[in-house]
């Protein structure tokens, strides 16, 4: 009965990448004026998610932060997950104290990048799911994924969803998100 009403659609992330870009600078609304977040905030957020999932040390996190920040500065809106390994490789080849840490970060994240969890970003994709009258329930299906893969996809997707509705949502149109296995997520105050 409820299945017939909801007509759930499953999106298997292993075959259908999530249409978001975790490296996009999120937008704050100050009054009615949209203001992109500072690059340092975007780099910090990405560093924190990867660092928590992969249990990185301070030096690895510092190297990741530097590379992500430099990538966003160089590529702007074109910075994406696929560019991260080449930037880490370049940092690893430099003669600097951080080069070995950049190399170790690359070895940790390369399998995640290779799995192509994120696809071409689609503006308004969250609204498309919530306004779908044929399927009233959309499921990001992570079955068969490694725990690290599932955590990273979930954390980055929730961050994107949060910022999207923070900027365009309304208290009069609440949106429901159900998280299975929520105990596996990061519950630190950020």
Short mmCIF file of C-alpha atoms in Angstrom, two decimals:
data_model
loop_
_atom_site.label_atom_id
_atom_site.label_comp_id
_atom_site.label_asym_id
_atom_site.label_seq_id
_atom_site.Cartn_x
_atom_site.Cartn_y
_atom_site.Cartn_z
CA UNK A 1 0.00 0.00 0.00
CA UNK A 2 2.60 2.59 1.07
CA UNK A 3 5.00 1.17 -1.54
CA UNK A 4 2.34 1.74 -4.22
CA UNK A 5 1.86 5.33 -3.03
CA UNK A 6 5.56 6.16 -2.63
CA UNK A 7 6.79 4.27 -5.72
CA UNK A 8 10.40 4.41 -4.49
CA UNK A 9 13.20 4.96 -6.97
CA UNK A 10 16.61 3.62 -6.07
CA UNK A 11 19.73 5.38 -7.29
CA UNK A 12 22.62 2.88 -7.06
CA UNK A 13 25.61 5.14 -6.55
CA UNK A 14 28.02 2.52 -7.88
CA UNK A 15 26.31 2.77 -11.29
CA UNK A 16 24.66 6.19 -11.14
CA UNK A 17 26.96 8.84 -9.62
CA UNK A 18 25.41 11.45 -7.34
CA UNK A 19 25.03 14.70 -9.36
CA UNK A 20 26.86 17.00 -6.93
CA UNK A 21 30.31 18.59 -6.70
CA UNK A 22 31.70 18.57 -3.14
CA UNK A 23 34.34 21.12 -4.22
CA UNK A 24 31.78 23.78 -5.13
CA UNK A 25 31.86 26.78 -2.85
CA UNK A 26 28.53 26.87 -1.05
CA UNK A 27 26.47 30.05 -0.99
CA UNK A 28 25.37 31.93 2.11
CA UNK A 29 22.35 34.19 1.91
CA UNK A 30 23.04 37.39 3.78
CA UNK A 31 19.69 39.12 3.71
CA UNK A 32 18.69 38.58 0.09
CA UNK A 33 22.28 38.73 -1.19
CA UNK A 34 23.96 35.45 -2.13
CA UNK A 35 27.57 35.34 -0.92
CA UNK A 36 29.89 32.45 -1.86
CA UNK A 37 31.72 30.99 1.08
CA UNK A 38 35.43 31.66 1.38
CA UNK A 39 37.71 29.19 -0.36
CA UNK A 40 39.33 28.39 2.98
CA UNK A 41 35.96 27.23 4.33
CA UNK A 42 35.37 24.91 1.36
CA UNK A 43 38.89 23.47 1.65
CA UNK A 44 38.48 23.04 5.41
CA UNK A 45 35.19 21.18 4.98
CA UNK A 46 36.63 18.78 2.39
CA UNK A 47 39.72 18.21 4.52
CA UNK A 48 37.57 17.49 7.57
CA UNK A 49 35.35 14.93 5.81
CA UNK A 50 38.25 13.02 4.23
CA UNK A 51 40.34 13.36 7.38
CA UNK A 52 37.63 11.93 9.60
CA UNK A 53 36.75 9.01 7.32
CA UNK A 54 40.37 8.03 6.65
CA UNK A 55 41.63 8.91 10.14
CA UNK A 56 44.36 11.16 8.75
CA UNK A 57 47.07 12.70 10.86
CA UNK A 58 47.69 16.44 11.19
CA UNK A 59 50.37 16.55 8.48
CA UNK A 60 48.23 14.62 6.00
CA UNK A 61 45.28 16.90 6.70
CA UNK A 62 47.48 19.96 6.26
CA UNK A 63 48.73 18.66 2.90
CA UNK A 64 45.16 17.87 1.77
CA UNK A 65 43.91 21.30 2.85
CA UNK A 66 46.72 23.05 0.93
CA UNK A 67 46.11 21.04 -2.23
CA UNK A 68 42.32 21.52 -2.15
CA UNK A 69 42.64 25.24 -1.50
CA UNK A 70 45.16 25.64 -4.35
CA UNK A 71 42.91 23.59 -6.65
CA UNK A 72 39.86 25.75 -5.97
CA UNK A 73 41.95 28.89 -6.47
CA UNK A 74 43.29 27.56 -9.78
CA UNK A 75 40.17 25.90 -11.22
CA UNK A 76 37.32 27.79 -9.54
CA UNK A 77 33.96 26.14 -10.28
CA UNK A 78 35.71 23.49 -12.42
CA UNK A 79 37.51 22.02 -9.38
CA UNK A 80 36.17 18.53 -8.78
CA UNK A 81 37.09 15.18 -7.27
CA UNK A 82 38.69 13.95 -10.51
CA UNK A 83 41.27 16.78 -10.36
CA UNK A 84 42.34 16.01 -6.79
CA UNK A 85 44.72 13.09 -7.56
CA UNK A 86 46.68 15.10 -10.16
CA UNK A 87 47.04 17.97 -7.68
CA UNK A 88 48.16 15.59 -4.92
CA UNK A 89 50.61 13.91 -7.34
CA UNK A 90 52.10 17.31 -8.22
CA UNK A 91 52.43 18.17 -4.50
CA UNK A 92 54.05 14.79 -3.84
CA UNK A 93 56.66 15.45 -6.54
CA UNK A 94 57.66 18.84 -5.11
CA UNK A 95 60.72 19.09 -2.92
CA UNK A 96 58.93 20.13 0.25
CA UNK A 97 58.30 18.79 3.74
CA UNK A 98 54.67 18.07 2.77
CA UNK A 99 55.47 15.95 -0.31
CA UNK A 100 55.43 12.58 1.50
CA UNK A 101 52.17 13.50 3.24
CA UNK A 102 50.55 14.45 -0.08
CA UNK A 103 51.63 11.05 -1.45
CA UNK A 104 50.09 9.20 1.51
CA UNK A 105 46.82 11.15 1.15
CA UNK A 106 46.74 10.22 -2.54
CA UNK A 107 47.13 6.53 -1.71
CA UNK A 108 44.16 6.75 0.67
CA UNK A 109 41.72 8.61 -1.60
CA UNK A 110 42.60 7.14 -5.01
CA UNK A 111 40.18 4.16 -4.70
CA UNK A 112 37.34 6.56 -3.84
CA UNK A 113 38.13 8.76 -6.84
CA UNK A 114 38.41 5.72 -9.11
CA UNK A 115 34.89 4.64 -8.09
CA UNK A 116 33.48 7.90 -9.58
CA UNK A 117 30.92 8.58 -6.85
CA UNK A 118 30.00 12.04 -8.18
CA UNK A 119 28.78 12.87 -11.67
CA UNK A 120 27.98 16.00 -13.59
CA UNK A 121 26.41 18.46 -11.20
CA UNK A 122 22.77 19.21 -12.00
CA UNK A 123 21.36 22.48 -10.75
CA UNK A 124 18.11 21.86 -8.91
CA UNK A 125 18.57 18.08 -8.70
CA UNK A 126 17.44 18.05 -5.07
CA UNK A 127 14.22 19.87 -5.98
CA UNK A 128 13.65 17.45 -8.86
CA UNK A 129 13.63 14.55 -6.41
CA UNK A 130 11.36 16.28 -3.91
CA UNK A 131 8.88 17.44 -6.57
CA UNK A 132 8.72 14.09 -8.41
CA UNK A 133 5.03 13.13 -8.44
CA UNK A 134 5.65 9.70 -10.00
CA UNK A 135 8.15 8.61 -7.37
CA UNK A 136 7.66 10.21 -3.97
CA UNK A 137 10.68 8.47 -2.46
CA UNK A 138 14.25 8.55 -3.78
CA UNK A 139 16.88 6.30 -2.25
CA UNK A 140 20.62 6.76 -2.58
CA UNK A 141 21.50 3.08 -2.53
CA UNK A 142 24.98 2.29 -1.23
CA UNK A 143 24.58 -1.49 -0.80
CA UNK A 144 27.74 -3.33 -1.76
CA UNK A 145 29.90 -0.25 -1.15
CA UNK A 146 32.78 -0.18 1.27
CA UNK A 147 32.13 1.54 4.57
CA UNK A 148 34.51 4.40 3.70
CA UNK A 149 32.89 4.90 0.29
CA UNK A 150 29.40 4.94 1.81
CA UNK A 151 30.42 7.41 4.54
CA UNK A 152 32.08 9.79 2.10
CA UNK A 153 29.16 9.76 -0.34
CA UNK A 154 26.68 10.24 2.50
CA UNK A 155 28.62 13.02 4.24
CA UNK A 156 29.22 14.99 1.03
CA UNK A 157 25.62 14.48 -0.15
CA UNK A 158 24.17 15.62 3.17
CA UNK A 159 26.39 18.71 3.19
CA UNK A 160 25.25 19.60 -0.34
CA UNK A 161 21.60 18.97 0.53
CA UNK A 162 21.87 21.04 3.69
CA UNK A 163 23.43 24.02 1.90
CA UNK A 164 21.01 23.77 -1.02
CA UNK A 165 17.95 24.01 1.20
CA UNK A 166 19.57 26.50 3.51
CA UNK A 167 19.76 28.83 0.51
CA UNK A 168 16.51 27.97 -1.22
CA UNK A 169 14.35 26.15 1.30
CA UNK A 170 11.31 27.34 3.16
CA UNK A 171 9.88 26.54 6.57
CA UNK A 172 6.55 26.18 4.78
CA UNK A 173 7.91 23.38 2.55
CA UNK A 174 9.78 21.01 4.87
CA UNK A 175 11.84 18.20 3.31
CA UNK A 176 12.21 14.76 4.86
CA UNK A 177 15.49 12.84 4.85
CA UNK A 178 15.65 9.35 6.32
CA UNK A 179 19.09 7.98 7.17
CA UNK A 180 19.61 4.28 7.60
CA UNK A 181 22.82 3.43 9.46
CA UNK A 182 23.10 7.03 10.73
CA UNK A 183 25.25 5.81 13.61
CA UNK A 184 28.12 5.44 11.10
CA UNK A 185 28.22 9.16 10.31
CA UNK A 186 30.29 11.90 11.90
CA UNK A 187 28.36 13.47 14.78
CA UNK A 188 30.99 16.04 15.78
CA UNK A 189 29.87 19.63 16.09
CA UNK A 190 31.44 21.54 13.21
#
